[in-house]
mmCIF file of C-alpha atoms in Angstrom:
data_model
loop_
_atom_site.group_PDB
_atom_site.id
_atom_site.type_symbol
_atom_site.label_atom_id
_atom_site.label_comp_id
_atom_site.label_asym_id
_atom_site.label_seq_id
_atom_site.Cartn_x
_atom_site.Cartn_y
_atom_site.Cartn_z
ATOM 1 C CA MET B 25 3.155 7.835 19.076
ATOM 2 C CA VAL B 26 1.519 7.173 15.711
ATOM 3 C CA ALA B 27 3.507 5.410 13.029
ATOM 4 C CA VAL B 28 3.015 6.498 9.434
ATOM 5 C CA ILE B 29 2.971 3.418 7.236
ATOM 6 C CA ALA B 30 1.868 4.716 3.863
ATOM 7 C CA ASN B 31 3.455 7.258 1.605
ATOM 8 C CA TRP B 32 1.605 9.372 -0.948
ATOM 9 C CA GLU B 33 2.066 6.796 -3.724
ATOM 10 C CA ASP B 34 0.419 4.067 -1.611
ATOM 11 C CA ILE B 35 -2.489 6.377 -0.797
ATOM 12 C CA ASP B 36 -2.965 7.259 -4.478
ATOM 13 C CA ARG B 37 -2.928 3.546 -5.378
ATOM 14 C CA GLU B 38 -5.587 2.775 -2.760
ATOM 15 C CA ILE B 39 -7.807 5.626 -3.942
ATOM 16 C CA ALA B 40 -7.490 4.449 -7.560
ATOM 17 C CA ALA B 41 -8.309 0.881 -6.538
ATOM 18 C CA ASP B 42 -11.333 2.079 -4.573
ATOM 19 C CA GLU B 43 -12.534 4.184 -7.526
ATOM 20 C CA ALA B 44 -12.130 1.188 -9.855
ATOM 21 C CA TYR B 45 -14.126 -0.928 -7.421
ATOM 22 C CA GLN B 46 -16.889 1.686 -7.260
ATOM 23 C CA ARG B 47 -17.043 1.795 -11.099
ATOM 24 C CA PHE B 48 -17.284 -2.001 -11.116
ATOM 25 C CA ARG B 49 -20.153 -1.919 -8.598
ATOM 26 C CA ALA B 50 -21.950 0.765 -10.627
ATOM 27 C CA THR B 51 -21.781 -1.244 -13.874
ATOM 28 C CA ARG B 52 -22.687 -4.553 -12.256
ATOM 29 C CA PRO B 53 -26.250 -5.668 -13.059
ATOM 30 C CA ALA B 54 -28.770 -5.288 -10.283
ATOM 31 C CA ALA B 55 -29.992 -8.400 -8.502
ATOM 32 C CA SER B 56 -32.573 -10.333 -10.437
ATOM 33 C CA ILE B 57 -35.766 -9.656 -8.475
ATOM 34 C CA LEU B 58 -38.516 -11.979 -9.632
ATOM 35 C CA PRO B 59 -42.162 -10.898 -9.728
ATOM 36 C CA ALA B 60 -42.940 -13.743 -7.333
ATOM 37 C CA ASN B 61 -43.878 -13.457 -3.683
ATOM 38 C CA LEU B 62 -43.025 -16.371 -1.383
ATOM 39 C CA ALA B 63 -44.124 -14.697 1.865
ATOM 40 C CA HIS B 64 -46.973 -17.230 2.266
ATOM 41 C CA VAL B 65 -44.729 -20.257 1.610
ATOM 42 C CA PRO B 66 -43.490 -21.836 4.862
ATOM 43 C CA ASN B 67 -39.995 -23.243 5.311
ATOM 44 C CA ALA B 68 -40.043 -26.729 3.804
ATOM 45 C CA THR B 69 -38.944 -28.764 0.792
ATOM 46 C CA TYR B 70 -41.261 -28.895 -2.211
ATOM 47 C CA THR B 71 -41.325 -31.029 -5.347
ATOM 48 C CA VAL B 72 -42.815 -28.777 -8.014
ATOM 49 C CA VAL B 73 -44.298 -30.583 -11.023
ATOM 50 C CA MET B 74 -43.676 -28.572 -14.165
ATOM 51 C CA ASP B 75 -46.005 -30.287 -16.645
ATOM 52 C CA SER B 76 -49.254 -32.204 -16.570
ATOM 53 C CA ASP B 77 -47.833 -35.715 -17.112
ATOM 54 C CA GLU B 78 -45.701 -35.379 -13.928
ATOM 55 C CA ALA B 79 -42.524 -36.475 -15.729
ATOM 56 C CA ASP B 80 -40.848 -33.070 -15.316
ATOM 57 C CA TRP B 81 -40.302 -31.865 -11.747
ATOM 58 C CA GLU B 82 -37.888 -29.841 -9.642
ATOM 59 C CA THR B 83 -37.238 -30.024 -5.903
ATOM 60 C CA VAL B 84 -36.710 -26.719 -4.065
ATOM 61 C CA ARG B 85 -36.155 -25.879 -0.407
ATOM 62 C CA VAL B 86 -37.090 -22.693 1.435
ATOM 63 C CA LYS B 87 -35.156 -22.423 4.678
ATOM 64 C CA ASP B 88 -34.278 -19.840 7.333
ATOM 65 C CA TRP B 89 -30.912 -18.256 6.787
ATOM 66 C CA SER B 90 -29.332 -18.632 10.206
ATOM 67 C CA SER B 91 -26.573 -16.085 9.616
ATOM 68 C CA ARG B 92 -28.965 -13.301 8.583
ATOM 69 C CA ALA B 93 -30.732 -11.356 11.321
ATOM 70 C CA ASP B 94 -33.094 -9.569 8.927
ATOM 71 C CA GLY B 95 -35.370 -12.596 8.461
ATOM 72 C CA SER B 96 -34.176 -13.497 4.968
ATOM 73 C CA ARG B 97 -34.528 -17.103 3.867
ATOM 74 C CA VAL B 98 -32.422 -19.079 1.429
ATOM 75 C CA LEU B 99 -33.862 -20.753 -1.657
ATOM 76 C CA ALA B 100 -32.090 -23.928 -2.795
ATOM 77 C CA THR B 101 -32.568 -26.602 -5.449
ATOM 78 C CA LEU B 102 -31.621 -30.256 -5.386
ATOM 79 C CA ALA B 103 -28.444 -30.870 -7.399
ATOM 80 C CA ASN B 104 -27.415 -34.089 -9.125
ATOM 81 C CA GLY B 105 -25.456 -35.366 -6.142
ATOM 82 C CA GLY B 106 -28.462 -35.158 -3.844
ATOM 83 C CA GLU B 107 -27.188 -32.016 -2.103
ATOM 84 C CA PHE B 108 -29.133 -28.774 -1.966
ATOM 85 C CA VAL B 109 -27.450 -25.834 -3.677
ATOM 86 C CA GLY B 110 -28.412 -22.254 -2.846
ATOM 87 C CA VAL B 111 -29.796 -20.289 -5.784
ATOM 88 C CA GLY B 112 -31.333 -17.178 -4.267
ATOM 89 C CA THR B 113 -32.663 -15.172 -1.358
ATOM 90 C CA VAL B 114 -36.251 -14.870 -0.157
ATOM 91 C CA HIS B 115 -36.415 -11.442 1.465
ATOM 92 C CA PRO B 116 -38.636 -10.734 4.506
ATOM 93 C CA ASP B 117 -41.261 -9.089 2.275
ATOM 94 C CA GLY B 118 -41.455 -12.304 0.193
ATOM 95 C CA THR B 119 -39.639 -11.051 -2.892
ATOM 96 C CA VAL B 120 -37.099 -13.385 -4.436
ATOM 97 C CA SER B 121 -33.720 -12.402 -5.830
ATOM 98 C CA LEU B 122 -31.721 -15.004 -7.701
ATOM 99 C CA TRP B 123 -27.969 -15.123 -7.263
ATOM 100 C CA SER B 124 -25.871 -14.031 -10.245
ATOM 101 C CA ARG B 125 -25.167 -17.545 -11.504
ATOM 102 C CA TYR B 126 -28.905 -18.301 -11.774
ATOM 103 C CA ARG B 127 -30.242 -14.931 -12.991
ATOM 104 C CA HIS B 128 -30.942 -16.171 -16.509
ATOM 105 C CA ASP B 129 -32.320 -19.604 -15.582
ATOM 106 C CA THR B 130 -35.847 -19.478 -16.995
ATOM 107 C CA ARG B 131 -36.700 -22.965 -15.728
ATOM 108 C CA LEU B 132 -35.869 -21.948 -12.161
ATOM 109 C CA ALA B 133 -37.916 -18.764 -12.570
ATOM 110 C CA GLY B 134 -40.849 -20.935 -13.688
ATOM 111 C CA VAL B 135 -40.477 -23.211 -10.659
ATOM 112 C CA ILE B 136 -40.464 -20.214 -8.322
ATOM 113 C CA ALA B 137 -43.490 -18.703 -10.069
ATOM 114 C CA ARG B 138 -45.398 -21.968 -9.687
ATOM 115 C CA LEU B 139 -44.499 -22.129 -5.991
ATOM 116 C CA ALA B 140 -45.491 -18.476 -5.518
ATOM 117 C CA ASP B 141 -48.897 -19.073 -7.133
ATOM 118 C CA SER B 142 -49.582 -22.158 -5.011
ATOM 119 C CA THR B 143 -52.367 -22.455 -2.472
ATOM 120 C CA ASP B 144 -52.065 -24.240 0.879
ATOM 121 C CA GLU B 145 -53.438 -27.404 -0.728
ATOM 122 C CA ASP B 146 -50.934 -27.164 -3.578
ATOM 123 C CA GLN B 147 -48.111 -26.778 -1.063
ATOM 124 C CA ASP B 148 -49.366 -29.827 0.838
ATOM 125 C CA SER B 149 -49.236 -31.900 -2.356
ATOM 126 C CA MET B 150 -45.750 -30.543 -3.203
ATOM 127 C CA ARG B 151 -44.478 -31.531 0.255
ATOM 128 C CA HIS B 152 -46.163 -34.918 -0.172
ATOM 129 C CA GLY B 153 -44.379 -35.365 -3.507
ATOM 130 C CA TYR B 154 -41.019 -34.701 -1.879
ATOM 131 C CA ALA B 155 -41.765 -37.166 0.934
ATOM 132 C CA LEU B 156 -42.731 -39.898 -1.541
ATOM 133 C CA LEU B 157 -39.587 -39.364 -3.627
ATOM 134 C CA SER B 158 -37.161 -39.126 -0.721
ATOM 135 C CA GLY B 159 -38.850 -40.826 2.243
ATOM 136 C CA LYS B 160 -37.987 -37.742 4.317
ATOM 137 C CA CYS B 161 -39.996 -35.075 6.110
ATOM 138 C CA ALA B 162 -40.466 -32.053 3.867
ATOM 139 C CA ARG B 163 -39.855 -29.648 6.751
ATOM 140 C CA CYS B 164 -36.995 -31.061 8.836
ATOM 141 C CA GLY B 165 -35.559 -33.791 6.579
ATOM 142 C CA ARG B 166 -35.882 -36.677 9.054
ATOM 143 C CA LYS B 167 -36.700 -40.124 7.740
ATOM 144 C CA LEU B 168 -40.439 -40.882 7.725
ATOM 145 C CA THR B 169 -41.372 -44.380 8.871
ATOM 146 C CA VAL B 170 -45.112 -44.166 9.508
ATOM 147 C CA PRO B 171 -47.306 -44.471 6.386
ATOM 148 C CA ALA B 172 -49.615 -41.676 7.573
ATOM 149 C CA SER B 173 -46.637 -39.327 7.822
ATOM 150 C CA LEU B 174 -45.471 -40.324 4.338
ATOM 151 C CA HIS B 175 -48.957 -39.602 3.058
ATOM 152 C CA ARG B 176 -48.941 -36.179 4.753
ATOM 153 C CA GLY B 177 -45.402 -35.399 3.616
ATOM 154 C CA VAL B 178 -44.284 -34.387 7.108
ATOM 155 C CA GLY B 179 -43.868 -36.015 10.497
ATOM 156 C CA PRO B 180 -46.277 -35.375 13.392
ATOM 157 C CA GLU B 181 -44.250 -32.567 15.020
ATOM 158 C CA CYS B 182 -43.715 -30.724 11.755
ATOM 159 C CA ALA B 183 -47.373 -31.126 10.767
ATOM 160 C CA GLY B 184 -48.327 -29.034 13.784
ATOM 161 C CA VAL B 185 -45.790 -26.361 12.899
ATOM 162 C CA LEU B 186 -46.835 -26.117 9.244
ATOM 163 C CA ASN B 187 -50.578 -26.129 9.850
ATOM 164 C CA PRO B 188 -51.704 -26.221 13.494
ATOM 165 C CA ALA B 189 -55.403 -25.875 12.602
ATOM 166 C CA LYS B 190 -55.396 -29.063 10.506
ATOM 167 C CA ARG B 191 -53.519 -30.922 13.229
ATOM 168 C CA ARG B 192 -56.130 -29.961 15.823
ATOM 169 C CA ALA B 193 -58.948 -30.964 13.453
ATOM 170 C CA ALA B 194 -57.348 -34.358 12.765
ATOM 171 C CA ALA B 195 -56.640 -35.098 16.426
ATOM 172 C CA PRO B 196 -58.725 -37.928 17.878
ATOM 173 C CA THR B 197 -61.466 -36.933 20.222
ATOM 174 C CA THR B 198 -61.322 -37.918 23.860
ATOM 175 C CA ASP B 199 -64.997 -38.841 24.166
ATOM 176 C CA ILE B 200 -65.187 -42.266 25.767
ATOM 177 C CA MET B 201 -68.454 -44.134 25.720
ATOM 178 C CA ALA B 202 -69.414 -45.908 28.902
ATOM 179 C CA CYS B 203 -69.146 -49.646 28.614
ATOM 180 C CA PRO B 204 -72.434 -51.372 29.577
ATOM 181 C CA PHE B 205 -70.617 -54.392 31.020
#
């Protein structure tokens, strides 16, 4: 037995509400897709210097979005309280869309453009800048205690994940010279 809950007036109200919602969606501005591509930027935290005297900088984090199965990553900036606040999505193809609250933030768009135009060496120095400011690994956020790790910007495990070729090149050789004694 099927119970009928709605009458015609309730159905008309729902249809009108749905039509109003569809009109709202149609007039809503499209997501702000930036002309930046972050596909080559690995998950980590970066301190991006905005001018040449290094007095103006912004810290941003690119991180996997665990609840999204499509491979999207979240883009966040460091807020005043020391917490990271999400500001946009990095799609699997590398395009960036800013969330509605940040669509008109030209400073943030400049930070993202600078990060998108960065080379591997630039990214290394941006991770290093974050490590020096915070004392934490730019990839996983753990506290760095070894000076070499602070200089690199990441701990030894994360260094291998971010750039395995450099880690292999920097590894000590196992050649042992015979002792004449």
